[in-house]
Amino acid sequence: MTEITGKKRLPAAVERFILHWGDMGDGWGVNRSVSQIHGLLYLAEAPMTAEDIADTLGMARSNVSNSIKELLAWNLIRRVPILGDRRDHYEAETDIWEVAARIAARRKERELDPAIAALRACVSDAADDPAISPVASKRLKEMLSFTELADHWFMQMLKVPRPRLVALMRLGEKIANLLPLGKAK
């Protein structure tokens, strides 16, 4: 990484986390700057202004401003009023379970919901089109069924109280070990 002059020094572990969080976001289709700003605010001890964020990360103020708008839309950060300061200050949601739920809900909204709508349309169109092979029609139905199942599972998991969800996650491997091995048809 090329260091930008004027950038505030961060502890090595914090910088490493911010860079990694940016890489992860980039891999998920989220702008790297958005993810890095979220990572910074997640680890910040106090709310930060856009200017503080820009100075700390060595980013253009306009980039920070656009990234903040996106993080607000994802509901991962919030504006925090500071007595005696007219500037906007921001802090991140720090409950990691809540962060994960909000990210998952946003991804469902952006990816899963449109996929289900498109697959339903494809299955409907295929049913009325004699040129569609039975194999293609069957595979479209299977993909729709799988996607709807994943959507249903996600919606169920949102309703599970956190202590039960934690227990369920911890039991996952034990439950999997109780199931018969081999490929199911």
Backbone as a ProteinNet text record, in pm:
[ID]
protein_1_A
[PRIMARY]
MTEITGKKRLPAAVERFILHWGDMGDGWGVNRSVSQIHGLLYLAEAPMTAEDIADTLGMARSNVSNSIKELLAWNLIRRVPILGDRRDHYEAETDIWEVAARIAARRKERELDPAIAALRACVSDAADDPAISPVASKRLKEMLSFTELADHWFMQMLKVPRPRLVALMRLGEKIANLLPLGKAK
[TERTIARY]
84	0	87.8	55	126.9	69.6	155.4	108.8	88.6	-21.1	-53.4	-8.4	63	110.3	-7.9	3.7	-102.9	-199.6	-185.5	-271.8	-232.5	-333.1	-306.2	-255.3	-165.3	-111.6	-211.3	-235.6	-321.8	-235.5	-274.8	-203.4	-205.4	-100.4	-85.7	-205.3	-253.5	-366.2	-492.5	-513.6	-630.7	-619.4	-502.1	-481.6	-500.6	-447.9	-461.7	-609	-684	-826.6	-899.5	-874.1	-941.6	-912.1	-786.8	-749.7	-817	-818.3	-881.8	-1032.5	-1095.7	-1240.1	-1271.4	-1185.4	-1202.1	-1192.1	-1095	-1080	-1201.7	-1252.8	-1370.7	-1490.9	-1511.5	-1622.7	-1610	-1488.3	-1462.8	-1499.4	-1468.9	-1503.8	-1654.2	-1727.4	-1873.7	-1945.3	-1866.7	-1927.7	-1957.9	-1897.7	-1914	-1786	-1800.4	-1685	-1586.7	-1459.9	-1354.3	-1351.8	-1370	-1369	-1482.8	-1599.1	-1715.4	-1682	-1624.6	-1590.6	-1481.4	-1382.8	-1275.5	-1328.9	-1416.6	-1476.1	-1557.7	-1632.9	-1708.3	-1614.4	-1506.5	-1408.4	-1350	-1315.9	-1262.3	-1364.2	-1486.9	-1589.5	-1624.5	-1617.5	-1645.5	-1544.5	-1419.2	-1315.1	-1294.3	-1355.2	-1334.5	-1391	-1317.5	-1361.1	-1467.8	-1475.7	-1570.2	-1620.8	-1737.2	-1787.9	-1686.2	-1688.2	-1593	-1667.4	-1608	-1662.2	-1609.5	-1671.6	-1624.5	-1480.8	-1448.9	-1312.6	-1213.9	-1251.3	-1165.9	-1141.7	-1247.7	-1237.7	-1145.4	-1166.9	-1084.8	-937.8	-909.9	-771.5	-709.9	-785.9	-733.5	-703	-792.2	-776	-705.6	-679.3	-613.2	-700.3	-830.9	-926.1	-974.1	-1021.9	-1082.4	-1212	-1238.5	-1357.8	-1484.8	-1486.7	-1604.4	-1627.4	-1519.9	-1530.2	-1588.4	-1541.1	-1591.6	-1739.7	-1777.6	-1917.4	-2008.7	-1970	-2050.5	-2054.7	-1943.8	-1937.5	-2024.7	-2026.2	-2111.1	-2257.9	-2297.1	-2436.2	-2472.1	-2380.3	-2407.3	-2416	-2325.5	-2328.9	-2456.3	-2502.4	-2628.8	-2744.6	-2741.2	-2846	-2845.8	-2727.2	-2716.4	-2754.3	-2772.3	-2804.7	-2691.5	-2567.1	-2451.6	-2385.9	-2416.5	-2367.4	-2484.2	-2464.1	-2567.8	-2502	-2577.7	-2533.7	-2550	-2452.7	-2457.1	-2434.3	-2529.4	-2507.1	-2404.8	-2320.2	-2220.6	-2246.5	-2270.1	-2300.4	-2190.1	-2228.5	-2132.6	-2062.2	-2095.3	-2031.7	-2141	-2142.7	-2248.4	-2222.4	-2102.2	-2069.9	-2139.5	-2160.9	-2215.7	-2104.9	-2136.2	-2044.6	-2111.5	-2030.2	-2082.5	-2020.8	-2102.9	-2053.3	-2116.1	-2047.2	-2095	-2173.1	-2263.2	-2325.2	-2212.1	-2201.4	-2090.2	-2133.3	-2262.1	-2309.4	-2288.9	-2190	-2152.1	-2265.6	-2350	-2464.8	-2561.1	-2580.6	-2668	-2606.3	-2474.8	-2404.5	-2424.5	-2403.2	-2417.5	-2561.6	-2658.4	-2799.4	-2833.3	-2783.7	-2812.8	-2746	-2623.8	-2554.9	-2628.3	-2666.4	-2737.8	-2872.2	-2943.9	-3073.7	-3057.9	-2955.4	-2932.2	-2892.6	-2809	-2768.7	-2888.4	-2975.1	-3096.7	-3179.8	-3194.2	-3272.7	-3211.7	-3079.4	-3010.7	-2991.1	-2979.9	-2941.8	-3049.2	-3095.4	-3186.4	-3326.8	-3380.9	-3515.7	-3525.7	-3432.1	-3439.1	-3418.2	-3334.4	-3311.6	-3439.9	-3511.5	-3637.9	-3738.4	-3748.1	-3841.7	-3805.5	-3677.7	-3633.5	-3658.3	-3627.8	-3648	-3796.1	-3881.6	-4026.4	-4073.4	-4022.3	-4058.5	-4007.4	-3885.5	-3829.2	-3909.3	-3945	-4023.4	-4159.6	-4221	-4350.6	-4339.1	-4237.3	-4216.2	-4186	-4107.9	-4071.3	-4193.7	-4286.8	-4407.2	-4491.7	-4483.9	-4565	-4489.1	-4362.9	-4279.7	-4247.7	-4305.2	-4279.4	-4135.1	-4061.8	-3922.2	-3827.4	-3874.5	-3790.9	-3785.7	-3665.1	-3649.8	-3696	-3739.5	-3777.7	-3661.5	-3539.6	-3422.2	-3406.1	-3413	-3398.4	-3511.4	-3632.2	-3747	-3730.3	-3686.4	-3666	-3558.1	-3449.6	-3339.6	-3380.3	-3459	-3508.9	-3596	-3683.2	-3769.3	-3686.6	-3582.5	-3495.2	-3421	-3373.7	-3302.7	-3397.3	-3519	-3617.8	-3649.3	-3669.6	-3700.5	-3588.1	-3464.8	-3349.5	-3341.9	-3359.6	-3349.3	-3461.6	-3581.2	-3691.9	-3667.6	-3608.8	-3575	-3472.1	-3370.2	-3268.9	-3332.8	-3423.5	-3494	-3579.7	-3651.5	-3735.6	-3650.1	-3536.6	-3445.5	-3394.4	-3354.2	-3305.1	-3412.6	-3534.1	-3642.5	-3669.5	-3656.8	-3673.2	-3562.4	-3440.8	-3326.1	-3336.7	-3401.1	-3419.5	-3510.5	-3598.4	-3694.4	-3641.1	-3531.1	-3476	-3408	-3443.4	-3374.9	-3224.5	-3146.3	-3001.4	-2942.9	-2981.3	-2922.5	-2948.6	-3067.8	-3099.5	-3021.2	-3002.4	-2925.5	-2780	-2723.7	-2586.5	-2577.8	-2674.6	-2675.7	-2690.3	-2776.3	-2795.6	-2666.2	-2597.3	-2471.2	-2366.7	-2364.2	-2267.6	-2302.3	-2430.2	-2474.4	-2460.4	-2438.6	-2435.8	-2350.5	-2225.9	-2136.4	-2184.2	-2233.4	-2282	-2403.7	-2492.1	-2610.1	-2567	-2474.9	-2426.6	-2363.1	-2294.6	-2231.8	-2334.3	-2453.7	-2559.6	-2628.7	-2617.6	-2684	-2603.1	-2674.2	-2603.1	-2512	-2396.9	-2302.3	-2341.5	-2283.7	-2310.3	-2393.7	-2395	-2468.2	-2614.9	-2701.1	-2845.5	-2897.2	-2994.7	-3055.8	-3191.2
-117.8	0	123.2	218.3	344.7	432.6	487.7	571.6	712.7	773.3	909.1	1002.7	1107.1	1201.1	1274.9	1309.6	1377.1	1280.4	1154.9	1051.8	1030.4	1017.7	990.6	847.7	827.6	692.7	613.3	492.9	400	288.1	227.9	109	3.1	-75.7	-173.7	-268.5	-317	-410.7	-343.3	-217.5	-143.9	-122.5	-81.6	-61	-191.9	-299.4	-430.1	-468.8	-447.6	-479.7	-396.1	-266.3	-177.1	-218.8	-250.1	-294.1	-427	-519.7	-649.7	-633.5	-551.9	-528.6	-468	-379.7	-322.5	-428.1	-518.9	-628.3	-719.9	-750.4	-837.4	-771.9	-644.7	-572.7	-570.7	-546.9	-545.6	-681.1	-787.1	-921.3	-946.2	-874.4	-889.4	-791.9	-713.1	-616.4	-483	-456.3	-327.9	-248.7	-121.8	-36.2	-48.2	-62.9	-80.6	35.1	157.2	273.6	267	224.6	210.6	113.5	-0.1	-102.4	-54.9	15.5	65.1	167.3	255	353.9	282.6	181.3	105.6	41	-18.8	-80.3	19.6	138.7	243.3	282.2	308.6	349.7	237.2	114.1	0.5	-6.4	24.5	18.4	149.2	258.2	390	395.1	463.5	477.6	584.5	677	787.8	818.6	883.1	922.1	1010	1000.5	1074.7	1158.7	1271.6	1353.2	1299.2	1343.5	1303.6	1351.3	1469.2	1521.8	1432.6	1389.7	1299	1169.2	1117.3	991.9	1011	1119.7	1147.7	1161.7	1233.5	1252	1120.1	1041.6	916.2	815.4	806.2	705.8	760.4	890.4	949.2	944	964.8	960	1100.4	1116.1	1242.3	1261.8	1385.4	1417.1	1376.7	1394.9	1357.4	1206.6	1129.8	984.3	944.1	1008.2	979.6	1013.9	1127.5	1171.2	1071.2	1027.2	928.5	794.6	756	629.5	634.3	747.6	764.3	749.1	806.8	792.9	645.8	571.1	429.1	352.8	382.5	314.7	348.9	472.6	510.7	432.6	415.3	339.4	192.5	138.6	0.4	-9.4	105.2	110.1	51.6	68.8	18.9	127.8	253.5	365.2	458.9	550.9	649.3	783.3	888.9	1023.6	1037.2	1102.9	1122.5	1271	1335.9	1477.7	1492.5	1591.9	1623.9	1765.9	1783	1913	2013.4	2127.9	2233.4	2219.4	2116.3	2095.4	2077.7	2164.1	2161	2056.2	2004.4	1905	1772.6	1694.7	1560.7	1468.1	1387.9	1285.5	1150.4	1049.5	918.2	811.6	711.5	594.2	471.4	360.9	235.5	155.8	74	-27.9	-120.3	-146.9	-229.3	-369.4	-394.6	-529.4	-613.2	-701.1	-774.4	-861.5	-910.9	-989.4	-900.5	-779.4	-683.9	-641.9	-620.4	-586	-697.3	-820.6	-934.5	-945.7	-925.3	-933.9	-824.5	-702.8	-592	-612.8	-661.9	-689.1	-799.4	-905.3	-1015.9	-969.2	-887.3	-838.1	-751.8	-668.6	-582.4	-665.9	-766.1	-852.7	-931.8	-978.4	-1048.5	-956.2	-832.7	-734.6	-706.2	-697.6	-664.3	-784	-904.1	-1019.2	-1128.3	-1171.8	-1286.2	-1250.3	-1137.7	-1099	-1082.6	-1009.8	-1000	-1135.4	-1220.3	-1353.2	-1435.1	-1430.5	-1504.6	-1452.3	-1321.2	-1262.8	-1305	-1300.8	-1338.9	-1487.8	-1570.3	-1714.8	-1749.2	-1682	-1706.8	-1671.5	-1559.7	-1519.6	-1621	-1669.9	-1769.9	-1899	-1945.3	-2068.4	-2049.8	-1935.1	-1907.1	-1902.7	-1831.6	-1823.3	-1960.6	-2039.9	-2173.3	-2263.4	-2247.5	-2331	-2306	-2184.1	-2146.6	-2157.4	-2199.9	-2202.3	-2345.8	-2394.8	-2533.1	-2556.1	-2448.7	-2463.5	-2493.4	-2475.8	-2502.4	-2653.4	-2703.8	-2847.8	-2883.8	-3007.1	-3051.6	-3039.8	-3060.6	-3049.6	-2906	-2809.2	-2668.4	-2626.8	-2669	-2635.7	-2692.5	-2818.4	-2883.7	-2810	-2773.1	-2705.6	-2566.4	-2496.1	-2365.8	-2381.6	-2482.9	-2508	-2545.1	-2626.3	-2665.3	-2544.7	-2458.6	-2340.4	-2247.1	-2230.9	-2148.7	-2208.5	-2337.7	-2405.2	-2385.4	-2403.4	-2384.5	-2241.1	-2145.7	-2004	-1964.9	-2014.8	-1987.4	-2052.8	-2171.3	-2238.3	-2156.5	-2107.6	-2023.8	-1896.4	-1837.6	-1717.1	-1747.6	-1858	-1898.5	-1923.7	-1992.9	-2019.5	-1888.4	-1795.9	-1667.3	-1596.3	-1593.8	-1525.4	-1593.8	-1725	-1796.1	-1757.5	-1750.3	-1719.8	-1579	-1487.5	-1352.3	-1351.9	-1451.2	-1458.3	-1534.8	-1604.7	-1684.5	-1591.5	-1599.3	-1515.6	-1544.9	-1442.1	-1455.5	-1569.3	-1587.5	-1700	-1835.3	-1851.6	-1976.7	-1989	-1876.7	-1878.4	-1916.7	-1862.5	-1896.7	-2046.8	-2096.1	-2239.4	-2323.5	-2280	-2351.9	-2355.5	-2244.8	-2240	-2331.8	-2334.1	-2420.9	-2568.3	-2596.8	-2735.4	-2782.4	-2691	-2723.3	-2842.9	-2845.4	-2956.2	-3085.4	-3077	-3196.5	-3254.9	-3166.8	-3213.8	-3276	-3210.3	-3263.3	-3400.9	-3420.9	-3550.6	-3660.6	-3624.2	-3723.1	-3767	-3686.6	-3718.6	-3825.9	-3908	-4011.3	-3944.3	-4005.7	-3953.3	-3998.2	-3934.5	-3970.8	-3864.7	-3870.3	-3771.7	-3811	-3721.1	-3746.2	-3708.4	-3780.2	-3751.1	-3692
0	0	0	-81.3	-83.6	25.3	107.9	216.9	166.4	202.7	162	272.7	237.3	338.9	399.7	525.5	597.1	663.1	635.6	693.7	839.4	925.7	1066.8	1082.2	1177.6	1203.4	1285.1	1240.7	1312.6	1366.9	1478.1	1523.7	1412.8	1404.4	1296	1287.6	1400.1	1398	1344.9	1379.6	1331.8	1181.1	1135.1	991.8	915.4	968.8	904	893.9	1002.6	1000.9	896.6	893.3	798.6	655.3	626.9	492.1	457.5	553	529.3	511.1	594	583.7	446.7	399.7	266.3	158	171.4	74.9	76.4	196	205.9	138.6	167.7	105.9	-44.9	-91.4	-235.7	-296.3	-227.2	-274.3	-276	-194.2	-188.3	-281.2	-354.8	-445.1	-380.4	-265.5	-197.6	-221.6	-251.8	-275.1	-158.9	-192	-91.7	9	-39.4	50.4	151.1	104.2	193	305.3	268.8	368.4	463.2	411	497.7	597.2	551.3	642.9	749.5	709.4	808.7	909.6	860.6	950.7	1048.6	1000.6	1088.1	1194.7	1153.3	1250.2	1347.3	1300.9	1388.2	1502.5	1473.9	1577	1650.8	1602.2	1662.6	1804.5	1891.3	2030.2	2047.2	1951.1	1959.3	1819.1	1810.3	1678.7	1604.8	1471.9	1389.7	1286.1	1249.6	1141.1	1009.7	901.2	768.7	747.3	799.5	786.7	861.8	981.9	1059.6	982.2	923.3	848	727.7	653.4	535.4	573.7	682.6	727.7	773	845	899.6	790.3	691.8	586.7	462.5	460.4	344.1	219.9	239.3	127.6	95.3	-27	-66.9	11.3	48.8	127.5	51.9	-80.6	-160.5	-157.1	-160.3	-152.2	-17.1	88.7	223.3	232.4	177.2	181.9	111	-6.5	-80.1	-6.6	51.1	125	249.3	317.1	435.7	397.5	284.2	238.3	218.5	160.1	137.3	269.5	362.4	492.8	570.1	557.3	620.6	557.7	425.1	357	400.4	426.8	473.8	621.8	687.2	829.9	915.8	869	943.7	1027	996.4	1077.5	1103.3	1197.1	1227.4	1258.1	1236.1	1274.2	1424.6	1485.7	1630.3	1658.1	1724.6	1756.6	1869.5	1856.6	1959.1	2004.4	2133	2189.8	2156.8	2102	2071.8	1937.3	1861.3	1731	1626.7	1527.3	1426.8	1318	1311.6	1208.5	1239.8	1135.3	1153.5	1200.7	1300.8	1351.1	1325.7	1305.4	1271.6	1360	1390.6	1461.8	1399.5	1411.7	1354.7	1457.8	1409.2	1493.9	1536.6	1665.6	1714.4	1759.3	1760.9	1792	1666.5	1666.6	1546.1	1493.4	1580.2	1535.2	1456.6	1505.8	1437.1	1303.9	1302.7	1178.1	1076	1117.6	1026.7	975.4	1062.8	1022.1	921.6	944.7	852.9	717.8	718.7	592.3	516.3	588.1	523.9	468.1	543.6	497.4	372.7	371	254.4	132.5	154.2	42.2	-9.8	80.8	38.9	-49.8	-6.6	-80.3	-218.5	-224.6	-349.5	-441.9	-384.9	-465.8	-470.9	-355.8	-351.3	-402.3	-357.6	-399.6	-551.9	-615.6	-762.2	-831.9	-773.2	-832.7	-830	-719.1	-709.2	-811.1	-822.5	-919.8	-1062.2	-1095.5	-1230	-1255.4	-1155.4	-1172.6	-1186.1	-1111	-1124.5	-1264.8	-1316.6	-1452.5	-1554.3	-1533.8	-1625.3	-1622.8	-1504.7	-1492.2	-1559.3	-1538.7	-1600.1	-1752.4	-1800.8	-1945.6	-2004.3	-1934.2	-1982.9	-1993.2	-1900.2	-1901.5	-2025.6	-2078.9	-2195	-2327.3	-2321.9	-2442.6	-2482	-2592.3	-2633.2	-2679.2	-2704.8	-2748.9	-2632.8	-2509.5	-2391.8	-2369.9	-2354.9	-2332.2	-2191.6	-2172	-2037.4	-1938.1	-1983.7	-1896.4	-1847.4	-1939.8	-1901.6	-1807.6	-1838.6	-1754.3	-1613.8	-1605.5	-1476.1	-1395.3	-1460.7	-1390.6	-1343.6	-1421.2	-1377.4	-1252.2	-1254	-1137.8	-1015	-1036	-923.5	-866.9	-955.5	-907.3	-832.3	-883.8	-814.5	-677.8	-673.1	-547.3	-445.5	-489.9	-401.7	-351.3	-440.8	-404.1	-308.4	-331.6	-239.6	-103.9	-102.8	23.3	101.7	33.4	99.2	154.5	79.4	124.3	247.1	242.6	356.4	480.4	462.4	574.7	633.5	548	595.7	678.8	627.6	700.1	835	840.5	967.7	1065.3	1016.8	1103.2	1163.2	1091	1143.7	1266.9	1275.9	1385.9	1507.2	1489.1	1598.7	1698.5	1827.6	1927.2	1927.5	1949.9	1939.7	2022	2148.5	2223.6	2156.3	2099.4	2030.5	1899.7	1832.3	1707.9	1735	1842.2	1880.3	1910.2	1986.6	2019.3	1892.9	1802.6	1676.8	1595.4	1588.7	1514.3	1577.8	1709	1777.9	1761.2	1746	1727.4	1583.1	1492.4	1350	1315.2	1360	1326.8	1391.7	1514.8	1583.2	1510.9	1465.9	1392.3	1260.4	1190.4	1062.1	1079.3	1192.3	1217.5	1244.7	1287.3	1312.8	1184.4	1081.2	954.6	880	803.7	726.3	622.7	600.9	502.8	362.8	267.6	128.8	61.8	-67.8	-146.6	-156	-111.5	-118	-256.2	-302.8	-434.7	-414.3
[MASK]
+++++++++++++++++++++++++++++++++++++++++++++++++++++++++++++++++++++++++++++++++++++++++++++++++++++++++++++++++++++++++++++++++++++++++++++++++++++++++++++++++++++++++++++++++++++++++

